[in-house]
């Protein structure tokens, strides 16, 4: 999966988590948090690669296959969550009261879509 797609899913996860928290705080009777959390699980699963391991693989070979498959995906996911956190922290530290956290994430999503973060970490 391309870096921009991972970043968009990370932003989606954080946005959905905010919506779940706000709905619970408001006492809304919509979908239960577990159902909405299914969206988060789905987005996470989309970012993780399929792993194929030969049936006769030793435990060490299985571990190597898993590490080789998950390593790059997890690195990109962590970089995405770090970027989102940094964007939110910078808005907070700058005293930005004119935008909500959801709006900061939306701005970040637009920057990702525009290709701002195609290179680098």
PDB file of N, CA, C and O in Angstrom, residues 71-110:
ATOM      1  N   UNK A  71       7.254  -5.465   9.102  1.00  0.00           N
ATOM      2  CA  UNK A  71       8.178  -4.378   9.404  1.00  0.00           C
ATOM      3  C   UNK A  71       7.916  -3.104   8.626  1.00  0.00           C
ATOM      4  O   UNK A  71       7.678  -2.039   9.220  1.00  0.00           O
ATOM      5  N   UNK A  72       7.938  -3.152   7.305  1.00  0.00           N
ATOM      6  CA  UNK A  72       7.715  -1.928   6.533  1.00  0.00           C
ATOM      7  C   UNK A  72       6.318  -1.322   6.757  1.00  0.00           C
ATOM      8  O   UNK A  72       6.170  -0.100   6.854  1.00  0.00           O
ATOM      9  N   UNK A  73       5.317  -2.170   6.864  1.00  0.00           N
ATOM     10  CA  UNK A  73       3.949  -1.669   7.074  1.00  0.00           C
ATOM     11  C   UNK A  73       3.836  -0.976   8.427  1.00  0.00           C
ATOM     12  O   UNK A  73       3.253   0.112   8.532  1.00  0.00           O
ATOM     13  N   UNK A  74       4.390  -1.590   9.457  1.00  0.00           N
ATOM     14  CA  UNK A  74       4.334  -0.983  10.785  1.00  0.00           C
ATOM     15  C   UNK A  74       5.138   0.310  10.844  1.00  0.00           C
ATOM     16  O   UNK A  74       4.715   1.280  11.480  1.00  0.00           O
ATOM     17  N   UNK A  75       6.265   0.347  10.158  1.00  0.00           N
ATOM     18  CA  UNK A  75       7.067   1.567  10.104  1.00  0.00           C
ATOM     19  C   UNK A  75       6.257   2.710   9.489  1.00  0.00           C
ATOM     20  O   UNK A  75       6.228   3.834  10.013  1.00  0.00           O
ATOM     21  N   UNK A  76       5.583   2.440   8.393  1.00  0.00           N
ATOM     22  CA  UNK A  76       4.777   3.467   7.727  1.00  0.00           C
ATOM     23  C   UNK A  76       3.600   3.887   8.590  1.00  0.00           C
ATOM     24  O   UNK A  76       3.270   5.076   8.665  1.00  0.00           O
ATOM     25  N   UNK A  77       2.971   2.929   9.274  1.00  0.00           N
ATOM     26  CA  UNK A  77       1.853   3.265  10.156  1.00  0.00           C
ATOM     27  C   UNK A  77       2.310   4.147  11.314  1.00  0.00           C
ATOM     28  O   UNK A  77       1.659   5.151  11.628  1.00  0.00           O
ATOM     29  N   UNK A  78       3.424   3.789  11.929  1.00  0.00           N
ATOM     30  CA  UNK A  78       3.943   4.586  13.050  1.00  0.00           C
ATOM     31  C   UNK A  78       4.294   5.991  12.559  1.00  0.00           C
ATOM     32  O   UNK A  78       4.002   6.986  13.229  1.00  0.00           O
ATOM     33  N   UNK A  79       4.900   6.085  11.380  1.00  0.00           N
ATOM     34  CA  UNK A  79       5.224   7.401  10.819  1.00  0.00           C
ATOM     35  C   UNK A  79       3.944   8.213  10.599  1.00  0.00           C
ATOM     36  O   UNK A  79       3.912   9.422  10.871  1.00  0.00           O
ATOM     37  N   UNK A  80       2.875   7.555  10.150  1.00  0.00           N
ATOM     38  CA  UNK A  80       1.598   8.246   9.938  1.00  0.00           C
ATOM     39  C   UNK A  80       0.984   8.741  11.232  1.00  0.00           C
ATOM     40  O   UNK A  80       0.524   9.884  11.316  1.00  0.00           O
ATOM     41  N   UNK A  81       0.985   7.896  12.252  1.00  0.00           N
ATOM     42  CA  UNK A  81       0.447   8.322  13.545  1.00  0.00           C
ATOM     43  C   UNK A  81       1.304   9.432  14.152  1.00  0.00           C
ATOM     44  O   UNK A  81       0.787  10.357  14.770  1.00  0.00           O
ATOM     45  N   UNK A  82       2.620   9.349  13.944  1.00  0.00           N
ATOM     46  CA  UNK A  82       3.510  10.403  14.447  1.00  0.00           C
ATOM     47  C   UNK A  82       3.246  11.726  13.743  1.00  0.00           C
ATOM     48  O   UNK A  82       3.219  12.784  14.382  1.00  0.00           O
ATOM     49  N   UNK A  83       3.048  11.682  12.441  1.00  0.00           N
ATOM     50  CA  UNK A  83       2.746  12.895  11.681  1.00  0.00           C
ATOM     51  C   UNK A  83       1.437  13.508  12.157  1.00  0.00           C
ATOM     52  O   UNK A  83       1.345  14.724  12.373  1.00  0.00           O
ATOM     53  N   UNK A  84       0.422  12.681  12.349  1.00  0.00           N
ATOM     54  CA  UNK A  84      -0.872  13.183  12.813  1.00  0.00           C
ATOM     55  C   UNK A  84      -0.750  13.772  14.212  1.00  0.00           C
ATOM     56  O   UNK A  84      -1.271  14.865  14.490  1.00  0.00           O
ATOM     57  N   UNK A  85      -0.053  13.066  15.093  1.00  0.00           N
ATOM     58  CA  UNK A  85       0.138  13.581  16.451  1.00  0.00           C
ATOM     59  C   UNK A  85       0.862  14.917  16.419  1.00  0.00           C
ATOM     60  O   UNK A  85       0.478  15.868  17.101  1.00  0.00           O
ATOM     61  N   UNK A  86       1.928  15.000  15.625  1.00  0.00           N
ATOM     62  CA  UNK A  86       2.695  16.233  15.536  1.00  0.00           C
ATOM     63  C   UNK A  86       1.841  17.380  15.021  1.00  0.00           C
ATOM     64  O   UNK A  86       1.912  18.503  15.539  1.00  0.00           O
ATOM     65  N   UNK A  87       1.010  17.121  14.032  1.00  0.00           N
ATOM     66  CA  UNK A  87       0.111  18.164  13.499  1.00  0.00           C
ATOM     67  C   UNK A  87      -0.853  18.641  14.578  1.00  0.00           C
ATOM     68  O   UNK A  87      -1.072  19.851  14.730  1.00  0.00           O
ATOM     69  N   UNK A  88      -1.418  17.710  15.326  1.00  0.00           N
ATOM     70  CA  UNK A  88      -2.340  18.072  16.406  1.00  0.00           C
ATOM     71  C   UNK A  88      -1.610  18.811  17.524  1.00  0.00           C
ATOM     72  O   UNK A  88      -2.105  19.817  18.050  1.00  0.00           O
ATOM     73  N   UNK A  89      -0.426  18.339  17.878  1.00  0.00           N
ATOM     74  CA  UNK A  89       0.359  18.976  18.948  1.00  0.00           C
ATOM     75  C   UNK A  89       0.770  20.390  18.565  1.00  0.00           C
ATOM     76  O   UNK A  89       0.722  21.308  19.405  1.00  0.00           O
ATOM     77  N   UNK A  90       1.166  20.582  17.317  1.00  0.00           N
ATOM     78  CA  UNK A  90       1.581  21.913  16.878  1.00  0.00           C
ATOM     79  C   UNK A  90       0.415  22.899  16.932  1.00  0.00           C
ATOM     80  O   UNK A  90       0.587  24.047  17.351  1.00  0.00           O
ATOM     81  N   UNK A  91      -0.771  22.441  16.531  1.00  0.00           N
ATOM     82  CA  UNK A  91      -1.952  23.314  16.607  1.00  0.00           C
ATOM     83  C   UNK A  91      -2.255  23.645  18.067  1.00  0.00           C
ATOM     84  O   UNK A  91      -2.552  24.793  18.411  1.00  0.00           O
ATOM     85  N   UNK A  92      -2.159  22.654  18.928  1.00  0.00           N
ATOM     86  CA  UNK A  92      -2.409  22.866  20.349  1.00  0.00           C
ATOM     87  C   UNK A  92      -1.383  23.823  20.949  1.00  0.00           C
ATOM     88  O   UNK A  92      -1.721  24.794  21.622  1.00  0.00           O
ATOM     89  N   UNK A  93      -0.109  23.547  20.691  1.00  0.00           N
ATOM     90  CA  UNK A  93       0.963  24.364  21.270  1.00  0.00           C
ATOM     91  C   UNK A  93       0.942  25.800  20.759  1.00  0.00           C
ATOM     92  O   UNK A  93       1.398  26.713  21.450  1.00  0.00           O
ATOM     93  N   UNK A  94       0.429  25.984  19.557  1.00  0.00           N
ATOM     94  CA  UNK A  94       0.326  27.330  18.994  1.00  0.00           C
ATOM     95  C   UNK A  94      -0.896  28.077  19.538  1.00  0.00           C
ATOM     96  O   UNK A  94      -1.110  29.238  19.208  1.00  0.00           O
ATOM     97  N   UNK A  95      -1.676  27.392  20.376  1.00  0.00           N
ATOM     98  CA  UNK A  95      -2.853  28.027  20.970  1.00  0.00           C
ATOM     99  C   UNK A  95      -4.004  28.208  19.991  1.00  0.00           C
ATOM    100  O   UNK A  95      -4.856  29.066  20.188  1.00  0.00           O
ATOM    101  N   UNK A  96      -4.031  27.377  18.953  1.00  0.00           N
ATOM    102  CA  UNK A  96      -5.077  27.500  17.933  1.00  0.00           C
ATOM    103  C   UNK A  96      -6.429  27.081  18.516  1.00  0.00           C
ATOM    104  O   UNK A  96      -6.682  25.913  18.723  1.00  0.00           O
ATOM    105  N   UNK A  97      -7.254  28.046  18.783  1.00  0.00           N
ATOM    106  CA  UNK A  97      -8.605  27.755  19.261  1.00  0.00           C
ATOM    107  C   UNK A  97      -9.618  27.927  18.137  1.00  0.00           C
ATOM    108  O   UNK A  97     -10.807  27.676  18.338  1.00  0.00           O
ATOM    109  N   UNK A  98      -9.134  28.336  16.971  1.00  0.00           N
ATOM    110  CA  UNK A  98     -10.022  28.559  15.831  1.00  0.00           C
ATOM    111  C   UNK A  98     -10.309  27.277  15.048  1.00  0.00           C
ATOM    112  O   UNK A  98     -11.147  27.281  14.146  1.00  0.00           O
ATOM    113  N   UNK A  99      -9.608  26.187  15.376  1.00  0.00           N
ATOM    114  CA  UNK A  99      -9.835  24.919  14.687  1.00  0.00           C
ATOM    115  C   UNK A  99      -9.967  23.791  15.704  1.00  0.00           C
ATOM    116  O   UNK A  99      -9.335  23.804  16.753  1.00  0.00           O
ATOM    117  N   UNK A 100     -10.798  22.820  15.360  1.00  0.00           N
ATOM    118  CA  UNK A 100     -10.938  21.632  16.204  1.00  0.00           C
ATOM    119  C   UNK A 100      -9.904  20.599  15.771  1.00  0.00           C
ATOM    120  O   UNK A 100      -9.269  20.728  14.712  1.00  0.00           O
ATOM    121  N   UNK A 101      -9.752  19.565  16.568  1.00  0.00           N
ATOM    122  CA  UNK A 101      -8.814  18.506  16.206  1.00  0.00           C
ATOM    123  C   UNK A 101      -9.250  17.828  14.904  1.00  0.00           C
ATOM    124  O   UNK A 101      -8.410  17.461  14.078  1.00  0.00           O
ATOM    125  N   UNK A 102     -10.552  17.695  14.714  1.00  0.00           N
ATOM    126  CA  UNK A 102     -11.064  17.107  13.466  1.00  0.00           C
ATOM    127  C   UNK A 102     -10.660  17.980  12.285  1.00  0.00           C
ATOM    128  O   UNK A 102     -10.255  17.470  11.238  1.00  0.00           O
ATOM    129  N   UNK A 103     -10.742  19.296  12.444  1.00  0.00           N
ATOM    130  CA  UNK A 103     -10.346  20.196  11.364  1.00  0.00           C
ATOM    131  C   UNK A 103      -8.857  20.109  11.073  1.00  0.00           C
ATOM    132  O   UNK A 103      -8.441  20.163   9.915  1.00  0.00           O
ATOM    133  N   UNK A 104      -8.037  19.952  12.110  1.00  0.00           N
ATOM    134  CA  UNK A 104      -6.593  19.778  11.905  1.00  0.00           C
ATOM    135  C   UNK A 104      -6.354  18.506  11.099  1.00  0.00           C
ATOM    136  O   UNK A 104      -5.553  18.498  10.152  1.00  0.00           O
ATOM    137  N   UNK A 105      -7.055  17.437  11.446  1.00  0.00           N
ATOM    138  CA  UNK A 105      -6.902  16.181  10.716  1.00  0.00           C
ATOM    139  C   UNK A 105      -7.394  16.320   9.275  1.00  0.00           C
ATOM    140  O   UNK A 105      -6.791  15.760   8.351  1.00  0.00           O
ATOM    141  N   UNK A 106      -8.470  17.065   9.070  1.00  0.00           N
ATOM    142  CA  UNK A 106      -8.963  17.296   7.707  1.00  0.00           C
ATOM    143  C   UNK A 106      -7.948  18.073   6.879  1.00  0.00           C
ATOM    144  O   UNK A 106      -7.711  17.753   5.713  1.00  0.00           O
ATOM    145  N   UNK A 107      -7.326  19.086   7.488  1.00  0.00           N
ATOM    146  CA  UNK A 107      -6.280  19.849   6.799  1.00  0.00           C
ATOM    147  C   UNK A 107      -5.111  18.939   6.436  1.00  0.00           C
ATOM    148  O   UNK A 107      -4.563  19.017   5.333  1.00  0.00           O
ATOM    149  N   UNK A 108      -4.743  18.066   7.357  1.00  0.00           N
ATOM    150  CA  UNK A 108      -3.664  17.119   7.105  1.00  0.00           C
ATOM    151  C   UNK A 108      -4.034  16.187   5.950  1.00  0.00           C
ATOM    152  O   UNK A 108      -3.206  15.912   5.071  1.00  0.00           O
ATOM    153  N   UNK A 109      -5.273  15.712   5.930  1.00  0.00           N
ATOM    154  CA  UNK A 109      -5.723  14.833   4.849  1.00  0.00           C
ATOM    155  C   UNK A 109      -5.626  15.541   3.493  1.00  0.00           C
ATOM    156  O   UNK A 109      -5.228  14.931   2.497  1.00  0.00           O
ATOM    157  N   UNK A 110      -5.976  16.817   3.450  1.00  0.00           N
ATOM    158  CA  UNK A 110      -5.866  17.580   2.205  1.00  0.00           C
ATOM    159  C   UNK A 110      -4.406  17.718   1.776  1.00  0.00           C
ATOM    160  O   UNK A 110      -4.088  17.634   0.584  1.00  0.00           O
TER     161      UNK A 110
END
